[in-house]
Short mmCIF file of C-alpha atoms in Angstrom, two decimals:
data_model
loop_
_atom_site.label_atom_id
_atom_site.label_comp_id
_atom_site.label_asym_id
_atom_site.label_seq_id
_atom_site.Cartn_x
_atom_site.Cartn_y
_atom_site.Cartn_z
CA MET A 29 -107.69 -48.63 -19.49
CA ILE A 30 -108.57 -46.64 -16.36
CA SER A 31 -107.23 -49.31 -14.01
CA ALA A 32 -104.00 -49.51 -16.03
CA ALA A 33 -103.58 -45.73 -15.86
CA LEU A 34 -104.14 -45.75 -12.11
CA GLU A 35 -101.62 -48.54 -11.70
CA ASN A 36 -99.04 -46.58 -13.72
CA GLN A 37 -99.71 -43.53 -11.58
CA ARG A 38 -99.23 -45.59 -8.42
CA ILE A 39 -95.91 -46.91 -9.74
CA ASP A 40 -94.74 -43.39 -10.65
CA LEU A 41 -95.64 -42.07 -7.20
CA GLY A 42 -93.83 -44.97 -5.59
CA LYS A 43 -90.75 -44.26 -7.73
CA GLU A 44 -90.80 -40.59 -6.72
CA GLU A 45 -91.08 -41.42 -3.01
CA GLU A 46 -88.22 -43.92 -3.32
CA MET A 47 -85.95 -41.28 -4.89
CA THR A 48 -86.52 -38.72 -2.12
CA GLU A 49 -86.80 -41.05 0.88
CA GLN A 50 -84.19 -40.57 3.59
CA LYS A 51 -82.51 -43.99 3.80
CA SER A 52 -79.29 -43.10 5.60
CA THR A 53 -79.34 -43.58 9.36
CA ASN A 54 -76.92 -42.86 12.21
CA ILE A 55 -75.51 -39.82 10.44
CA THR A 56 -74.47 -36.46 11.91
CA TRP A 57 -74.08 -33.09 10.24
CA HIS A 58 -70.54 -31.81 10.86
CA LYS A 59 -70.09 -28.07 11.19
CA PRO A 60 -67.19 -26.76 9.07
CA LEU A 61 -64.23 -24.88 10.51
CA VAL A 62 -64.15 -22.65 7.42
CA THR A 63 -67.48 -20.91 6.93
CA GLN A 64 -69.19 -19.41 3.92
CA VAL A 65 -68.49 -15.96 5.36
CA ASP A 66 -64.77 -16.80 5.59
CA ARG A 67 -64.72 -17.79 1.93
CA GLU A 68 -66.66 -14.73 0.85
CA THR A 69 -64.32 -12.43 2.74
CA ARG A 70 -61.33 -13.91 0.96
CA ASN A 71 -62.94 -14.09 -2.48
CA ARG A 72 -64.63 -10.67 -2.28
CA HIS A 73 -67.93 -11.92 -3.66
CA LYS A 74 -70.89 -13.95 -2.41
CA GLY A 75 -71.77 -17.52 -3.20
CA ILE A 76 -75.21 -17.74 -4.81
CA VAL A 77 -77.36 -19.83 -7.12
CA LEU A 78 -78.14 -18.09 -10.42
CA TRP A 79 -80.98 -20.21 -11.78
CA PHE A 80 -81.69 -19.85 -15.52
CA THR A 81 -85.05 -21.19 -16.71
CA GLY A 82 -86.95 -20.99 -19.98
CA LEU A 83 -88.21 -22.87 -23.00
CA PRO A 84 -85.89 -25.02 -25.12
CA SER A 85 -83.80 -22.79 -27.43
CA SER A 86 -84.59 -19.68 -25.37
CA GLY A 87 -80.85 -19.05 -24.94
CA LYS A 88 -80.27 -20.33 -21.40
CA SER A 89 -76.98 -22.13 -21.96
CA THR A 90 -75.54 -19.52 -24.32
CA LEU A 91 -76.36 -16.72 -21.90
CA ALA A 92 -75.23 -18.68 -18.83
CA HIS A 93 -71.79 -19.32 -20.32
CA GLU A 94 -71.42 -15.68 -21.36
CA VAL A 95 -72.26 -14.54 -17.83
CA GLU A 96 -69.78 -17.07 -16.46
CA ARG A 97 -67.07 -15.71 -18.79
CA ARG A 98 -67.70 -12.15 -17.64
CA LEU A 99 -67.67 -13.11 -13.98
CA PHE A 100 -64.42 -15.03 -14.49
CA GLU A 101 -62.82 -11.94 -16.02
CA MET A 102 -63.99 -9.99 -12.96
CA GLY A 103 -62.11 -12.44 -10.72
CA CYS A 104 -65.22 -14.27 -9.48
CA ASN A 105 -65.47 -18.01 -8.93
CA SER A 106 -68.37 -19.24 -11.06
CA TYR A 107 -69.43 -22.47 -12.75
CA VAL A 108 -72.19 -23.42 -15.18
CA LEU A 109 -74.23 -26.51 -14.37
CA ASP A 110 -75.66 -27.18 -17.82
CA GLY A 111 -78.72 -29.37 -18.30
CA ASP A 112 -77.34 -31.60 -21.05
CA ASN A 113 -73.93 -31.90 -19.38
CA ILE A 114 -75.44 -33.00 -16.05
CA ARG A 115 -77.43 -35.69 -17.85
CA HIS A 116 -74.18 -37.15 -19.17
CA GLY A 117 -73.08 -38.01 -15.65
CA LEU A 118 -74.87 -37.32 -12.37
CA ASN A 119 -78.35 -37.60 -13.89
CA LYS A 120 -77.70 -40.03 -16.73
CA ASN A 121 -80.19 -42.49 -15.23
CA LEU A 122 -83.09 -40.02 -15.56
CA GLY A 123 -85.43 -39.52 -18.48
CA PHE A 124 -87.98 -36.81 -19.19
CA SER A 125 -91.10 -38.06 -17.45
CA PRO A 126 -92.59 -35.64 -14.89
CA GLU A 127 -91.16 -37.79 -12.08
CA ASP A 128 -87.68 -37.90 -13.59
CA ARG A 129 -87.74 -34.17 -14.32
CA LYS A 130 -88.60 -33.56 -10.67
CA GLU A 131 -85.70 -35.71 -9.47
CA ASN A 132 -83.42 -34.06 -12.02
CA ILE A 133 -84.10 -30.65 -10.53
CA ARG A 134 -83.97 -31.91 -6.93
CA ARG A 135 -80.44 -33.22 -7.48
CA LEU A 136 -79.35 -30.09 -9.29
CA GLY A 137 -80.75 -27.90 -6.53
CA GLU A 138 -78.74 -29.76 -3.91
CA VAL A 139 -75.54 -29.58 -5.98
CA ALA A 140 -76.00 -25.86 -6.68
CA LYS A 141 -76.53 -25.23 -2.97
CA LEU A 142 -73.17 -26.88 -2.19
CA PHE A 143 -71.44 -24.79 -4.84
CA ALA A 144 -72.92 -21.61 -3.35
CA ASP A 145 -71.81 -22.63 0.14
CA ALA A 146 -68.29 -23.03 -1.28
CA CYS A 147 -68.51 -19.38 -2.42
CA VAL A 148 -69.02 -20.24 -6.06
CA ILE A 149 -71.60 -18.48 -8.19
CA ALA A 150 -73.47 -21.57 -9.35
CA ILE A 151 -75.11 -20.86 -12.70
CA THR A 152 -77.71 -23.45 -13.63
CA ALA A 153 -79.04 -23.72 -17.18
CA PHE A 154 -81.98 -26.12 -17.09
CA ILE A 155 -85.45 -25.85 -18.59
CA SER A 156 -86.81 -26.71 -15.11
CA PRO A 157 -90.40 -26.48 -16.40
CA TYR A 158 -92.30 -26.88 -13.14
CA ARG A 159 -92.74 -23.93 -10.80
CA GLU A 160 -93.01 -26.14 -7.73
CA ASP A 161 -89.63 -27.74 -8.40
CA ARG A 162 -87.95 -24.35 -8.87
CA ASP A 163 -89.52 -23.13 -5.62
CA GLN A 164 -88.14 -26.15 -3.80
CA ALA A 165 -84.66 -25.40 -5.16
CA ARG A 166 -85.06 -21.82 -3.95
CA ALA A 167 -86.10 -22.99 -0.48
CA LEU A 168 -82.75 -24.77 -0.04
CA ASN A 169 -80.94 -21.44 0.02
CA PRO A 170 -80.92 -18.49 2.44
CA GLN A 171 -82.90 -15.39 1.49
CA GLY A 172 -81.27 -13.51 -1.35
CA ARG A 173 -78.95 -16.39 -2.32
CA PHE A 174 -81.20 -17.81 -5.06
CA ILE A 175 -81.72 -15.63 -8.11
CA GLU A 176 -84.17 -16.85 -10.72
CA VAL A 177 -83.40 -15.69 -14.26
CA TYR A 178 -86.27 -16.15 -16.69
CA CYS A 179 -85.07 -16.33 -20.28
CA LYS A 180 -88.26 -15.05 -21.86
CA CYS A 181 -88.56 -16.00 -25.51
CA SER A 182 -91.60 -16.60 -27.69
CA VAL A 183 -92.39 -20.10 -28.93
CA ASP A 184 -92.12 -18.85 -32.51
CA GLU A 185 -88.59 -17.56 -31.95
CA CYS A 186 -87.53 -20.72 -30.09
CA GLU A 187 -88.78 -22.85 -32.98
CA LYS A 188 -87.04 -20.59 -35.49
CA ARG A 189 -83.71 -20.99 -33.70
CA ASP A 190 -83.97 -24.72 -32.93
CA PRO A 191 -80.17 -25.34 -33.01
CA LYS A 192 -80.55 -29.06 -32.20
CA GLY A 193 -83.58 -29.66 -34.43
CA LEU A 194 -85.59 -30.80 -31.42
CA TRP A 195 -88.59 -28.54 -31.94
CA GLN A 196 -88.98 -29.89 -35.46
CA LYS A 197 -88.78 -33.48 -34.24
CA ALA A 198 -91.30 -32.77 -31.50
CA ARG A 199 -93.76 -31.23 -33.95
CA LYS A 200 -93.48 -34.39 -36.07
CA GLY A 201 -94.22 -36.53 -33.03
CA GLU A 202 -90.73 -38.02 -33.00
CA LEU A 203 -89.98 -36.74 -29.49
CA LYS A 204 -92.22 -37.41 -26.52
CA GLU A 205 -92.55 -35.17 -23.47
CA PHE A 206 -90.88 -32.20 -25.16
CA THR A 207 -91.38 -28.98 -23.23
CA GLY A 208 -93.43 -26.43 -25.15
CA VAL A 209 -95.04 -29.04 -27.41
CA SER A 210 -96.11 -32.19 -25.60
CA ALA A 211 -95.07 -31.20 -22.06
CA PRO A 212 -95.91 -28.01 -20.15
CA TYR A 213 -93.74 -25.07 -19.14
CA GLU A 214 -94.82 -22.98 -16.16
CA GLU A 215 -93.51 -19.43 -16.37
CA PRO A 216 -92.01 -17.95 -13.20
CA LYS A 217 -94.40 -15.70 -11.30
CA SER A 218 -91.85 -13.41 -9.67
CA PRO A 219 -88.34 -14.01 -11.02
CA GLU A 220 -85.59 -11.68 -9.84
CA ILE A 221 -84.49 -11.11 -13.44
CA VAL A 222 -86.35 -11.33 -16.75
CA VAL A 223 -84.17 -11.27 -19.85
CA GLU A 224 -86.06 -10.98 -23.11
CA THR A 225 -83.75 -13.03 -25.27
CA ASP A 226 -85.95 -12.67 -28.34
CA LYS A 227 -85.66 -8.87 -28.22
CA TYR A 228 -82.11 -8.15 -27.09
CA ASP A 229 -78.71 -9.48 -28.10
CA LEU A 230 -76.42 -11.63 -26.00
CA GLU A 231 -74.23 -8.75 -24.85
CA LYS A 232 -77.15 -6.71 -23.51
CA CYS A 233 -78.76 -9.68 -21.76
CA ALA A 234 -75.49 -10.70 -20.11
CA GLN A 235 -74.80 -7.14 -18.96
CA GLN A 236 -78.30 -6.92 -17.47
CA ILE A 237 -77.54 -9.90 -15.25
CA VAL A 238 -74.05 -8.77 -14.22
CA SER A 239 -75.37 -5.29 -13.42
CA TYR A 240 -78.01 -6.83 -11.17
CA LEU A 241 -75.35 -8.79 -9.29
CA GLU A 242 -73.28 -5.63 -8.85
CA LYS A 243 -76.28 -3.62 -7.66
CA LYS A 244 -77.15 -6.25 -5.05
CA GLY A 245 -73.59 -6.35 -3.75
CA ILE A 246 -73.11 -9.99 -4.77
CA VAL A 247 -70.05 -9.16 -6.86
CA PRO A 248 -67.86 -6.04 -6.63
CA SER A 249 -68.85 -3.28 -8.99
CA ALA A 250 -66.74 -2.54 -12.05
CA SER A 251 -65.32 0.60 -10.41
CA THR A 252 -63.70 -1.47 -7.63
CA HIS A 253 -62.03 -4.09 -9.85
#
């Protein structure tokens, strides 16, 4: 049993290294003629990564789309990279093992970085359970361009909501590697924003985030619209 477990671990580590290994050679990074500053000057807002994280059913996607709607009405370019949606295409070949979760977030982090460079407010709505993976996504971006939003919600409330019935299935043992039941979730240590989605309604949580962006000069304040 022990030797089999070690062999599986070796295979998983090999798979992880293969996913992140730099295989391309003879490549050169081309500097753009249009810079991020040029885009931000024209669009009148900054390109950033707004990274939502939290337990399943904590309200990440619902809140992310509401923030996107508000930013759109303010004239800002924004786009939600939703966890389930991404797994329908770009990450459809990944499961929910620790190794696949890590690769899932690595890919998302790189995509979100490109969106931000294009002066889009990239809003990611992924569980992203591991602190190390979120920190690596942060490290891809310049200081102040990665904003972690922790959707703080109690397990009891998440289970009560359970819009997809996944918590119930996980409790019955029908789902493996489900975050909050059979897989861990590591809370952020120092997120820029904490929204208590089990205490406040959608409108108040969304306004808290937009107000933060205005205060930091990422988007123009309401008085200048």
